[in-house]
Amino acid sequence: MSTRGVAVITGGASGIGEATAKRLAADGFAVAIADVNEPAGMAAAAAIGGGARFYACDVADAASVDAAAARVEKEMGPARVLVTSAGIIPNTEGVMDMDMEAHDRMWAVNYKGTVHCARAFARQMIPHKTGAIVTLGSINSRLPLPIPAYNMGKAAIERLTQILAVELGRHGIRVNSVGPTYVMTPPLRARVQSGQRDLNKIMAVHALDRLPEPADIADGIAFLCSEAARSITGVLLPIDAGFLAAVSYRTYAGGMPWKE
Ligand SMILES: NC(=O)c1ccc[n+]([C@@H]2O[C@H](COP(=O)([O-])OP(=O)(O)OC[C@H]3O[C@@H](n4cnc5c(N)ncnc54)[C@H](O)[C@@H]3O)[C@@H](O)[C@H]2O)c1
């Protein structure tokens, strides 16, 4: 029985979004999964049960987002929470030879998709003077990595989150971001398997000897959506097993102050 209102999770058919949908349903939200992948989205909603529903939606297309938002409001009620986890993850490339069509698609889904969803669902929160939005940033929001369109898009999402936090704060809506490091979801697993990402290198640049699971990111998102975070807005919470702290430290030229 959902008592906390409607939580919309874009990209909820897979990975971090799917784990978040599960977690927010367990926390008492009525969950709406908005995703372009209909079979996976339907399966995820069915697995959650308890009134969770799937809405077909391409976040890159503002009209598709607006139509899904209208259906959610009509069938489930106004959004109380929005998590923007829909996104695509690229292969390594340089600015000098990146494919500009792929560049534009990356921005359309990851960045503009976040804008479209924030606009459509914040409109449902404003009359109720309450709401929480969590965007998907990344360690890429903070440091340059050789996946330029994705990297710069994630930096833009952190700034967008701050701007929205100020714009929507007067309506009682909090807007925050999470910044995961590498998380073993289908796109990363495929790239580790194809040799596009080196798991040993990944493991060597974290403070902790573990990578976050999708459920670890969901826990951070659930916190930011909760009453416990009532005074937190405009922040990016790294959930990165210490990547941002360790990446410069571990590459220090004088070696580590312990025996490896
Ligand atoms: N996995 C990681 O290492 C990692 C690290 C940091 C940030 N992130 C971010 O987390 C988010 C989720 O990534 P994930 O690893 O769970 O990936 P995933 O591929 O498992 O899930 C992404 C979901 O988004 C959906 N999607 C893609 N394009 C869409 C569109 N145009 N409209 C609607 N839905 C669309 C996909 O169908 C999929 O269900 C992304 O924003 C990603 O950038 C992931």
XYZ file of N, CA and C and ligand atoms in Angstrom:
824
model
N 0.863 -1.198 0.000
C 0.000 0.000 0.000
C 0.897 1.245 0.000
N 0.760 2.079 -1.045
C 1.650 3.241 -1.134
C 1.027 4.426 -0.395
N 1.837 5.052 0.446
C 1.332 6.163 1.237
C 2.103 7.446 0.961
N 3.226 7.329 0.269
C 4.095 8.497 0.135
C 3.919 9.216 -1.191
N 2.979 8.778 -2.017
C 2.745 9.452 -3.285
C 3.442 8.746 -4.434
N 3.471 9.425 -5.579
C 3.959 8.811 -6.812
C 5.428 9.146 -7.030
N 6.222 8.112 -7.301
C 7.634 8.308 -7.664
C 7.821 7.858 -9.107
N 8.293 8.762 -9.946
C 8.536 8.457 -11.353
C 10.025 8.202 -11.533
N 10.354 7.063 -12.128
C 11.766 6.735 -12.336
C 11.984 6.533 -13.827
N 12.693 7.480 -14.464
C 13.007 7.276 -15.871
C 14.192 6.309 -15.933
N 14.223 5.496 -16.980
C 15.278 4.475 -17.059
C 15.075 3.369 -16.036
N 13.857 3.249 -15.524
C 13.571 2.281 -14.461
C 13.492 0.841 -14.925
N 13.707 0.610 -16.230
C 13.640 -0.762 -16.747
C 14.929 -1.532 -16.515
N 16.005 -0.853 -16.130
C 17.308 -1.531 -16.045
C 18.218 -0.829 -15.037
N 19.203 -1.576 -14.579
C 20.333 -1.007 -13.836
C 19.958 -0.188 -12.611
N 20.535 1.011 -12.534
C 20.357 1.884 -11.371
C 18.879 2.288 -11.229
N 18.233 2.590 -12.346
C 16.823 2.987 -12.303
C 15.945 1.863 -11.786
N 16.216 0.646 -12.220
C 15.411 -0.502 -11.783
C 15.587 -0.713 -10.271
N 16.836 -0.641 -9.806
C 17.096 -0.809 -8.368
C 16.415 0.299 -7.571
N 16.396 1.505 -8.146
C 15.760 2.641 -7.466
C 14.244 2.459 -7.403
N 13.674 1.969 -8.502
C 12.216 1.730 -8.510
C 11.853 0.729 -7.416
N 12.646 -0.327 -7.302
C 12.401 -1.348 -6.262
C 12.484 -0.731 -4.872
N 13.537 0.048 -4.659
C 13.776 0.630 -3.340
C 12.670 1.627 -2.960
N 12.272 2.486 -3.919
C 11.249 3.488 -3.603
C 9.891 2.827 -3.390
N 9.633 1.721 -4.095
C 8.390 0.972 -3.849
C 8.416 0.413 -2.428
N 9.569 -0.122 -2.016
C 9.693 -0.663 -0.654
C 9.527 0.447 0.387
N 9.902 1.673 0.012
C 9.772 2.818 0.924
C 8.338 3.366 0.965
N 7.443 2.804 0.156
C 6.040 3.209 0.238
C 5.565 4.133 -0.872
N 6.382 4.304 -1.913
C 5.928 5.114 -3.052
C 5.181 4.231 -4.060
N 4.204 4.828 -4.758
C 3.608 4.193 -5.925
C 4.538 4.505 -7.096
N 5.077 3.465 -7.719
C 6.178 3.643 -8.660
C 5.699 3.638 -10.111
N 6.133 4.663 -10.862
C 5.897 4.718 -12.305
C 7.252 4.629 -13.007
N 7.433 3.574 -13.785
C 8.679 3.398 -14.543
C 8.462 3.985 -15.933
N 9.288 4.965 -16.315
C 9.197 5.566 -17.652
C 10.457 5.207 -18.411
N 10.296 4.477 -19.494
C 11.482 3.966 -20.191
C 11.123 3.716 -21.651
N 12.153 3.713 -22.488
C 11.955 3.463 -23.912
C 11.875 1.956 -24.193
N 12.346 1.150 -23.262
C 12.376 -0.311 -23.445
C 11.112 -0.919 -22.822
N 10.118 -1.143 -23.683
C 8.809 -1.557 -23.185
C 8.823 -2.942 -22.525
N 9.380 -3.979 -23.180
C 9.333 -5.302 -22.527
C 10.039 -5.309 -21.175
N 11.224 -4.690 -21.104
C 11.972 -4.683 -19.833
C 11.251 -3.835 -18.786
N 10.652 -2.738 -19.221
C 9.930 -1.866 -18.292
C 8.695 -2.538 -17.719
N 7.970 -3.252 -18.597
C 6.777 -3.991 -18.134
C 7.190 -5.067 -17.141
N 8.291 -5.754 -17.451
C 8.758 -6.842 -16.574
C 9.188 -6.274 -15.222
N 9.888 -5.132 -15.252
C 10.348 -4.525 -13.992
C 9.157 -4.102 -13.136
N 8.148 -3.499 -13.770
C 6.962 -3.061 -13.016
C 6.230 -4.275 -12.445
N 6.129 -5.351 -13.253
C 5.432 -6.562 -12.778
C 6.192 -7.179 -11.611
N 7.523 -7.178 -11.686
C 8.331 -7.771 -10.606
C 8.152 -6.989 -9.304
N 7.989 -5.681 -9.408
C 7.781 -4.860 -8.199
C 6.376 -5.090 -7.653
N 5.400 -5.185 -8.566
C 4.004 -5.419 -8.149
C 3.454 -4.240 -7.364
N 2.416 -4.490 -6.566
C 1.850 -3.467 -5.678
C 1.441 -2.194 -6.398
N 0.967 -2.309 -7.624
C 0.485 -1.118 -8.335
C 1.550 -0.371 -9.122
N 2.781 -0.899 -9.160
C 3.817 -0.260 -9.999
C 3.381 -0.343 -11.459
N 3.618 0.732 -12.214
C 3.159 0.756 -13.604
C 4.291 1.186 -14.523
N 4.151 0.770 -15.788
C 5.138 1.138 -16.806
C 4.528 2.155 -17.773
N 5.334 3.162 -18.141
C 4.920 4.153 -19.140
C 5.988 4.236 -20.217
N 5.610 3.961 -21.456
C 6.554 4.052 -22.573
C 6.879 5.524 -22.804
N 8.178 5.825 -22.920
C 8.562 7.233 -23.009
C 9.984 7.351 -23.532
N 10.178 8.229 -24.517
C 11.536 8.552 -24.974
C 11.893 9.912 -24.380
N 12.804 9.918 -23.417
C 13.082 11.181 -22.704
C 13.697 12.248 -23.612
N 14.270 11.823 -24.743
C 14.871 12.786 -25.674
C 13.807 13.610 -26.397
N 12.580 13.129 -26.355
C 11.482 13.735 -27.113
C 10.522 14.410 -26.119
N 10.524 15.739 -26.112
C 9.725 16.480 -25.117
C 8.249 16.112 -25.197
N 7.744 15.883 -26.412
C 6.318 15.564 -26.548
C 6.021 14.198 -25.930
N 6.942 13.247 -26.102
C 6.769 11.918 -25.515
C 6.783 12.008 -23.986
N 7.672 12.832 -23.438
C 7.740 13.012 -21.976
C 6.450 13.658 -21.468
N 6.002 14.699 -22.154
C 4.781 15.394 -21.714
C 3.576 14.450 -21.752
N 3.511 13.599 -22.788
C 2.381 12.656 -22.898
C 2.443 11.640 -21.761
N 3.639 11.124 -21.474
C 3.773 10.151 -20.374
C 3.437 10.816 -19.040
N 3.880 12.060 -18.867
C 3.606 12.767 -17.608
C 2.096 12.957 -17.417
N 1.413 13.292 -18.499
C -0.048 13.484 -18.406
C -0.730 12.170 -18.035
N -0.266 11.065 -18.606
C -0.869 9.755 -18.289
C -0.597 9.366 -16.838
N 0.630 9.609 -16.377
C 0.958 9.288 -14.979
C 0.024 10.060 -14.049
N -0.122 11.357 -14.315
C -0.936 12.195 -13.426
C -2.395 11.728 -13.417
N -2.896 11.388 -14.610
C -4.299 10.972 -14.716
C -4.533 9.624 -14.042
N -3.595 8.672 -14.266
C -3.839 7.300 -13.803
C -3.343 7.037 -12.380
N -2.290 7.763 -11.956
C -1.703 7.461 -10.639
C -1.757 8.644 -9.670
N -1.829 9.858 -10.239
C -1.770 11.058 -9.407
C -0.497 11.835 -9.721
N -0.375 13.048 -9.150
C 0.784 13.888 -9.464
C 2.079 13.321 -8.891
N 3.179 13.536 -9.611
C 4.478 13.051 -9.142
C 4.871 13.775 -7.864
N 5.373 13.013 -6.914
C 5.931 13.581 -5.680
C 7.463 13.501 -5.741
N 7.937 12.481 -6.488
C 9.379 12.251 -6.645
C 9.661 11.963 -8.117
N 10.793 12.486 -8.597
C 11.279 12.152 -9.944
C 12.750 11.773 -9.846
N 13.100 10.634 -10.416
C 14.506 10.225 -10.524
C 14.808 10.048 -12.017
N 15.810 10.774 -12.505
C 16.087 10.758 -13.950
C 17.280 9.842 -14.249
N 16.985 8.543 -14.343
C 18.063 7.565 -14.559
C 18.171 7.117 -16.018
N 17.268 7.554 -16.896
C 17.388 7.179 -18.309
C 18.682 7.760 -18.856
N 19.457 6.940 -19.521
C 20.706 7.466 -20.054
C 21.415 6.445 -20.905
N 22.363 6.921 -21.704
C 23.181 6.032 -22.529
C 24.648 6.265 -22.192
N 25.427 5.195 -22.289
C 26.835 5.207 -21.878
C 27.691 4.890 -23.114
N 28.725 5.699 -23.376
C 29.473 5.585 -24.637
C 30.756 4.765 -24.533
N 31.362 4.511 -25.676
C 32.722 3.968 -25.727
C 33.722 5.125 -25.696
N 34.992 4.788 -25.446
C 36.058 5.792 -25.386
C 36.213 6.484 -26.742
N 36.413 7.796 -26.720
C 36.644 8.519 -27.978
C 37.296 9.867 -27.672
N 37.791 10.536 -28.724
C 38.375 11.862 -28.582
C 37.465 12.898 -29.203
N 37.614 14.145 -28.759
C 36.807 15.228 -29.329
C 37.102 15.358 -30.827
N 38.407 15.143 -31.200
C 38.813 15.394 -32.582
C 38.181 14.423 -33.573
N 37.845 13.227 -33.097
C 37.251 12.304 -34.074
C 35.925 11.712 -33.604
N 35.258 12.413 -32.686
C 33.970 11.832 -32.268
C 32.913 12.031 -33.359
N 31.985 11.074 -33.354
C 30.886 11.081 -34.309
C 29.854 12.100 -33.808
N 29.634 13.163 -34.573
C 28.798 14.265 -34.078
C 27.324 13.877 -33.962
N 26.904 12.874 -34.759
C 25.508 12.423 -34.599
C 25.336 11.727 -33.251
N 26.344 10.895 -32.905
C 26.305 10.211 -31.605
C 26.425 11.231 -30.474
N 27.243 12.263 -30.692
C 27.381 13.347 -29.713
C 26.026 13.994 -29.428
N 25.319 14.325 -30.522
C 24.031 15.010 -30.365
C 23.006 14.100 -29.689
N 23.042 12.806 -30.019
C 22.103 11.855 -29.406
C 22.388 11.738 -27.897
N 23.683 11.708 -27.564
C 24.077 11.625 -26.152
C 23.502 12.807 -25.372
N 23.667 14.011 -25.933
C 23.134 15.206 -25.248
C 21.605 15.182 -25.219
N 21.008 14.692 -26.306
C 19.535 14.667 -26.371
C 18.962 13.757 -25.288
N 19.585 12.597 -25.076
C 19.044 11.652 -24.088
C 19.475 12.059 -22.674
N 20.787 12.196 -22.470
C 21.282 12.362 -21.092
C 20.994 13.759 -20.536
N 21.304 14.783 -21.317
C 21.117 16.148 -20.797
C 19.694 16.668 -21.053
N 19.317 16.730 -22.340
C 17.984 17.288 -22.621
C 16.885 16.412 -22.031
N 17.115 15.102 -21.997
C 16.134 14.206 -21.372
C 15.901 14.586 -19.919
N 16.968 14.954 -19.213
C 16.837 15.369 -17.808
C 16.029 16.664 -17.726
N 16.311 17.594 -18.641
C 15.563 18.871 -18.659
C 14.078 18.613 -18.938
N 13.810 17.807 -19.981
C 12.398 17.549 -20.337
C 11.631 16.973 -19.150
N 12.244 15.987 -18.482
C 11.539 15.296 -17.383
C 11.386 16.212 -16.178
N 12.429 16.972 -15.860
C 12.332 17.889 -14.718
C 11.210 18.893 -14.953
N 11.119 19.427 -16.170
C 10.067 20.412 -16.467
C 8.675 19.787 -16.347
N 8.512 18.625 -16.997
C 7.175 18.010 -17.046
C 6.694 17.608 -15.652
N 7.578 17.005 -14.841
C 7.118 16.488 -13.545
C 7.166 17.553 -12.442
N 8.054 18.533 -12.550
C 8.038 19.629 -11.555
C 6.718 20.394 -11.661
N 6.180 20.492 -12.878
C 4.871 21.178 -13.037
C 3.791 20.506 -12.205
N 3.911 19.175 -12.001
C 2.913 18.462 -11.181
C 3.175 18.667 -9.690
N 4.434 18.975 -9.336
C 4.779 19.149 -7.917
C 4.438 20.551 -7.424
N 4.597 21.546 -8.309
C 4.479 22.959 -7.902
C 3.158 23.266 -7.180
N 1.998 22.823 -7.697
C 0.752 23.180 -7.001
C 0.670 22.587 -5.602
N 1.417 21.483 -5.355
C 1.353 20.815 -4.046
C 2.455 21.301 -3.109
N 3.310 22.199 -3.626
C 4.354 22.828 -2.797
C 5.285 21.819 -2.139
N 5.484 20.681 -2.788
C 6.419 19.695 -2.243
C 6.896 18.784 -3.377
N 8.096 18.248 -3.202
C 8.610 17.323 -4.208
C 10.107 17.152 -4.079
N 10.596 16.074 -4.649
C 12.043 15.828 -4.658
C 12.425 15.276 -6.026
N 13.460 15.877 -6.594
C 13.982 15.421 -7.885
C 15.423 14.992 -7.655
N 15.789 13.823 -8.184
C 17.185 13.379 -8.113
C 17.647 13.081 -9.535
N 18.692 13.781 -9.965
C 19.253 13.562 -11.294
C 20.438 12.598 -11.187
N 20.776 11.984 -12.327
C 21.923 11.081 -12.352
C 23.134 11.814 -12.902
N 23.983 12.239 -11.955
C 25.302 12.737 -12.323
C 26.240 11.548 -12.386
N 27.499 11.811 -12.063
C 28.515 10.760 -12.207
C 29.825 11.326 -11.676
N 30.812 10.448 -11.501
C 32.166 10.964 -11.293
C 32.557 11.842 -12.484
N 31.922 11.595 -13.651
C 32.170 12.414 -14.843
C 31.722 13.863 -14.652
N 30.830 14.110 -13.692
C 30.404 15.488 -13.431
C 31.577 16.306 -12.901
N 32.562 15.652 -12.305
C 33.619 16.329 -11.566
C 34.992 16.294 -12.228
N 35.276 15.264 -13.033
C 36.632 15.102 -13.588
C 36.569 14.772 -15.069
N 37.554 15.260 -15.866
C 37.549 14.915 -17.287
C 37.924 13.452 -17.517
N 37.156 12.772 -18.351
C 37.460 11.393 -18.759
C 37.221 11.322 -20.270
N 37.898 10.390 -20.972
C 37.858 10.400 -22.446
C 36.580 9.811 -23.049
N 35.464 10.319 -22.595
C 34.146 10.030 -23.174
C 33.435 11.393 -23.229
N 33.916 12.266 -24.171
C 33.624 13.704 -24.052
C 32.151 14.094 -24.013
N 31.345 13.564 -24.912
C 29.947 14.011 -24.943
C 29.264 13.632 -23.632
N 29.521 12.432 -23.156
C 28.949 11.952 -21.889
C 29.493 12.774 -20.727
N 30.827 12.943 -20.724
C 31.510 13.624 -19.620
C 30.994 15.049 -19.447
N 30.955 15.789 -20.547
C 30.507 17.186 -20.464
C 29.012 17.266 -20.152
N 28.257 16.283 -20.650
C 26.823 16.236 -20.331
C 26.588 16.036 -18.840
N 27.406 15.180 -18.215
C 27.234 14.939 -16.774
C 27.655 16.177 -15.969
N 28.665 16.923 -16.441
C 29.022 18.188 -15.780
C 27.842 19.154 -15.882
N 27.224 19.188 -17.059
C 26.072 20.085 -17.255
C 24.907 19.681 -16.357
N 24.741 18.391 -16.132
C 23.632 17.927 -15.271
C 23.856 18.386 -13.827
N 25.106 18.412 -13.387
C 25.341 18.919 -12.013
C 24.944 20.392 -11.927
N 25.330 21.184 -12.933
C 24.981 22.607 -12.897
C 23.468 22.804 -13.034
N 22.846 22.025 -13.920
C 21.386 22.088 -14.073
C 20.704 21.809 -12.734
N 21.228 20.837 -12.005
C 20.660 20.459 -10.701
C 20.713 21.636 -9.733
N 21.830 22.358 -9.741
C 21.958 23.525 -8.854
C 20.974 24.619 -9.260
N 20.890 24.857 -10.570
C 19.997 25.921 -11.058
C 18.548 25.586 -10.731
N 18.161 24.320 -10.973
C 16.779 23.911 -10.673
C 16.497 23.988 -9.171
N 17.514 23.657 -8.359
C 17.324 23.702 -6.896
C 16.937 25.110 -6.462
N 17.570 26.113 -7.082
C 17.267 27.496 -6.712
C 15.900 27.896 -7.273
N 15.672 27.514 -8.549
C 14.426 27.907 -9.202
C 13.198 27.287 -8.529
N 13.331 26.026 -8.103
C 12.164 25.302 -7.576
C 12.079 25.319 -6.055
N 13.151 25.793 -5.407
C 13.164 25.797 -3.938
C 12.012 26.582 -3.347
N 11.655 27.675 -4.005
C 10.556 28.507 -3.467
C 9.208 27.800 -3.577
N 9.154 26.690 -4.334
C 7.922 25.883 -4.404
C 8.004 24.658 -3.492
N 9.022 24.607 -2.644
C 9.148 23.473 -1.719
C 9.706 22.218 -2.362
N 10.299 22.377 -3.553
C 10.832 21.210 -4.275
C 12.352 21.191 -4.139
N 12.879 20.039 -3.693
C 14.337 19.890 -3.576
C 14.868 19.183 -4.814
N 16.049 19.604 -5.271
C 16.646 18.997 -6.475
C 18.100 18.675 -6.176
N 18.429 17.404 -6.219
C 19.790 16.950 -5.938
C 20.233 15.962 -7.001
N 21.499 15.580 -6.907
C 22.067 14.657 -7.887
C 22.857 13.600 -7.131
N 22.999 12.421 -7.725
C 23.957 11.447 -7.206
C 25.064 11.289 -8.244
N 26.265 11.005 -7.750
C 27.412 10.863 -8.647
C 28.057 9.496 -8.472
N 27.527 8.472 -9.158
C 28.130 7.143 -9.022
C 29.468 7.046 -9.755
N 30.324 6.175 -9.236
C 31.480 5.720 -10.006
C 30.990 4.592 -10.926
N 31.910 3.815 -11.486
C 31.534 2.649 -12.291
C 30.604 1.742 -11.481
N 29.454 1.408 -12.063
C 28.507 0.489 -11.418
C 28.228 -0.636 -12.413
N 28.275 -1.877 -11.947
C 28.164 -3.019 -12.871
C 26.711 -3.247 -13.309
N 26.284 -2.419 -14.248
C 24.959 -2.555 -14.866
C 25.196 -3.073 -16.292
N 24.133 -3.400 -17.054
C 24.356 -3.998 -18.377
C 25.342 -3.236 -19.291
N 25.284 -1.888 -19.398
C 26.237 -1.237 -20.321
C 27.696 -1.370 -19.881
N 27.969 -1.322 -18.566
C 29.365 -1.489 -18.127
C 29.793 -2.945 -18.281
N 28.882 -3.879 -17.917
C 29.234 -5.300 -18.030
C 29.609 -5.622 -19.479
N 28.848 -5.096 -20.438
C 29.126 -5.360 -21.859
C 30.494 -4.807 -22.237
N 30.861 -3.643 -21.697
C 32.137 -3.025 -22.065
C 33.316 -3.711 -21.392
N 33.124 -4.224 -20.198
C 34.196 -5.006 -19.555
C 34.406 -6.281 -20.366
N 33.300 -6.916 -20.778
C 33.405 -8.157 -21.548
C 34.065 -7.936 -22.909
N 33.814 -6.781 -23.540
C 34.383 -6.531 -24.873
C 35.782 -5.925 -24.804
N 36.287 -5.642 -23.589
C 37.625 -5.055 -23.455
C 37.622 -3.537 -23.525
N 36.449 -2.923 -23.663
C 36.344 -1.443 -23.682
C 36.657 -0.817 -22.330
N 36.471 -1.548 -21.245
C 36.822 -1.067 -19.902
C 37.601 -2.175 -19.201
N 38.687 -1.771 -18.461
C 39.575 -2.720 -17.788
C 39.219 -2.759 -16.301
N 38.653 -3.880 -15.857
C 38.170 -3.981 -14.479
C 39.302 -3.837 -13.459
N 40.510 -4.324 -13.802
C 41.634 -4.188 -12.862
C 41.980 -2.722 -12.657
N 41.972 -1.951 -13.761
C 42.258 -0.507 -13.645
C 41.177 0.177 -12.843
N 39.954 -0.212 -13.076
C 38.841 0.391 -12.332
C 39.040 0.155 -10.839
N 39.330 -1.096 -10.470
C 39.431 -1.440 -9.041
C 40.621 -0.739 -8.379
N 41.654 -0.411 -9.185
C 42.874 0.165 -8.610
C 42.738 1.638 -8.219
N 41.666 2.298 -8.644
C 41.573 3.742 -8.366
C 40.442 4.117 -7.410
N 40.057 3.187 -6.562
C 39.045 3.508 -5.551
C 39.652 3.378 -4.163
N 39.086 4.103 -3.193
C 39.572 3.976 -1.812
C 39.120 2.644 -1.219
N 37.886 2.245 -1.529
C 37.358 0.980 -1.020
C 37.649 -0.131 -2.008
N 37.719 -1.346 -1.496
C 37.982 -2.496 -2.353
C 36.662 -3.082 -2.862
N 35.772 -2.218 -3.304
C 34.490 -2.672 -3.831
C 33.946 -1.614 -4.766
N 33.118 -2.035 -5.708
C 32.363 -1.081 -6.519
C 30.945 -1.030 -5.974
N 30.308 0.154 -6.043
C 28.913 0.191 -5.602
C 28.040 -0.700 -6.494
N 27.060 -1.334 -5.863
C 26.015 -2.077 -6.585
C 24.914 -1.084 -6.962
N 24.067 -1.427 -7.948
C 22.925 -0.549 -8.235
C 22.108 -0.221 -6.975
N 21.970 -1.205 -6.079
C 21.190 -0.961 -4.849
C 21.863 0.079 -3.956
N 23.195 0.200 -4.037
C 23.881 1.223 -3.226
C 23.527 2.624 -3.733
N 23.415 2.751 -5.049
C 23.037 4.052 -5.620
C 21.574 4.335 -5.254
N 20.751 3.293 -5.332
C 19.330 3.450 -4.971
C 19.191 3.909 -3.521
N 20.033 3.391 -2.624
C 19.969 3.806 -1.211
C 20.246 5.303 -1.078
N 21.245 5.793 -1.802
C 21.572 7.223 -1.755
C 20.437 8.063 -2.313
N 19.848 7.588 -3.410
C 18.720 8.308 -4.019
C 17.540 8.328 -3.051
N 17.268 7.182 -2.421
C 16.137 7.094 -1.477
C 16.350 8.068 -0.320
N 17.591 8.175 0.140
C 17.887 9.152 1.208
C 17.552 10.568 0.732
N 18.028 10.921 -0.478
C 17.797 12.290 -0.969
C 16.306 12.588 -1.176
N 15.515 11.524 -1.389
C 14.058 11.702 -1.558
C 13.332 11.733 -0.220
N 14.033 11.418 0.859
C 13.351 11.196 2.141
C 13.304 12.474 2.973
N 12.491 12.416 4.008
C 12.347 13.514 4.972
C 13.685 13.794 5.658
N 14.521 12.774 5.782
C 15.826 12.965 6.437
C 16.693 13.967 5.667
N 16.391 14.177 4.382
C 17.173 15.108 3.556
C 16.442 16.428 3.351
N 15.520 16.751 4.289
C 14.627 17.908 4.073
C 15.348 19.234 3.902
N 16.578 19.353 4.421
C 17.309 20.614 4.263
C 18.409 20.516 3.207
N 18.393 19.452 2.415
C 19.460 19.257 1.419
C 18.907 19.522 0.025
N 19.461 20.511 -0.649
C 19.096 20.745 -2.056
C 20.282 21.355 -2.787
N 20.377 21.032 -4.079
C 21.438 21.597 -4.917
C 22.783 20.896 -4.777
N 22.796 19.702 -4.181
C 24.078 19.013 -4.003
C 24.202 17.828 -4.956
N 25.452 17.465 -5.224
C 25.740 16.182 -5.883
C 26.402 15.295 -4.837
N 25.757 14.176 -4.548
C 26.284 13.218 -3.561
C 27.073 12.140 -4.308
N 28.407 12.185 -4.213
C 29.157 11.100 -4.869
C 28.872 9.782 -4.153
N 28.606 8.739 -4.929
C 28.462 7.384 -4.356
C 29.478 6.568 -5.140
N 30.735 6.673 -4.699
C 31.835 6.345 -5.618
C 32.934 5.491 -5.003
N 32.651 4.865 -3.855
C 33.659 4.012 -3.201
C 34.991 4.763 -3.040
N 34.905 6.078 -2.949
C 36.105 6.891 -2.727
C 36.886 7.214 -3.989
N 36.290 7.063 -5.166
C 37.018 7.346 -6.416
C 37.540 8.779 -6.450
N 36.666 9.762 -6.153
C 37.083 11.165 -6.314
C 38.212 11.526 -5.346
N 38.210 10.888 -4.161
C 39.295 11.137 -3.209
C 40.567 10.406 -3.627
N 40.408 9.219 -4.186
C 41.566 8.331 -4.382
C 42.279 8.555 -5.719
N 41.591 9.137 -6.693
C 42.148 9.103 -8.048
C 43.448 9.916 -8.154
N 43.521 11.057 -7.487
C 44.782 11.809 -7.525
C 45.780 11.209 -6.531
N 45.295 10.806 -5.376
C 46.156 10.252 -4.323
C 46.902 9.016 -4.827
N 46.158 8.131 -5.473
C 46.748 6.855 -5.898
C 47.735 7.018 -7.052
N 47.686 8.169 -7.750
C 48.631 8.390 -8.846
C 49.798 9.287 -8.411
N 49.912 9.537 -7.087
C 51.009 10.348 -6.529
C 52.361 9.725 -6.878
N 53.293 10.567 -7.342
C 54.568 10.063 -7.879
C 55.488 9.477 -6.804
N 55.217 9.821 -5.516
C 56.095 9.329 -4.446
C 55.683 7.983 -3.871
N 54.720 7.344 -4.450
C 54.272 6.049 -3.937
C 53.351 6.211 -2.743
N 52.872 5.093 -2.228
C 51.916 5.111 -1.116
C 52.653 4.996 0.223
N 52.113 5.597 1.280
C 52.776 5.534 2.591
C 52.545 4.199 3.296
N 52.307 3.155 2.569
C 52.198 1.798 3.119
C 52.792 0.852 2.093
N 53.110 -0.368 2.512
C 53.698 -1.353 1.594
C 52.586 -1.993 0.766
N 52.695 -1.975 -0.580
C 51.667 -2.565 -1.452
C 51.800 -4.086 -1.441
N 26.601 2.207 -14.660
C 27.488 3.132 -14.387
O 28.693 2.860 -14.281
C 27.053 4.559 -14.161
C 27.931 5.420 -13.488
C 27.550 6.734 -13.277
C 26.336 7.195 -13.747
N 25.504 6.318 -14.405
C 24.244 6.862 -14.910
O 23.170 6.144 -14.363
C 22.071 6.156 -15.283
C 21.584 4.739 -15.499
O 22.633 3.964 -16.041
P 22.655 2.384 -15.921
O 24.076 1.993 -15.775
O 21.655 1.930 -14.942
O 22.222 1.990 -17.424
P 21.157 0.932 -17.978
O 21.425 0.818 -19.433
O 21.180 -0.301 -17.144
O 19.766 1.687 -17.748
C 19.422 2.827 -18.497
C 17.938 2.775 -18.845
O 17.629 3.968 -19.577
C 16.760 3.618 -20.627
N 16.845 4.600 -21.705
C 17.877 4.807 -22.564
N 17.560 5.777 -23.440
C 16.306 6.196 -23.118
C 15.424 7.167 -23.666
N 15.779 7.906 -24.735
N 14.210 7.346 -23.083
C 13.842 6.592 -22.014
N 14.623 5.642 -21.475
C 15.851 5.444 -22.015
C 17.226 2.244 -21.084
O 16.209 1.556 -21.810
C 17.557 1.585 -19.743
O 16.430 0.917 -19.212
C 22.598 6.854 -16.550
O 22.234 8.212 -16.498
C 24.093 6.731 -16.409
O 24.767 7.751 -17.075
C 25.827 5.029 -14.613
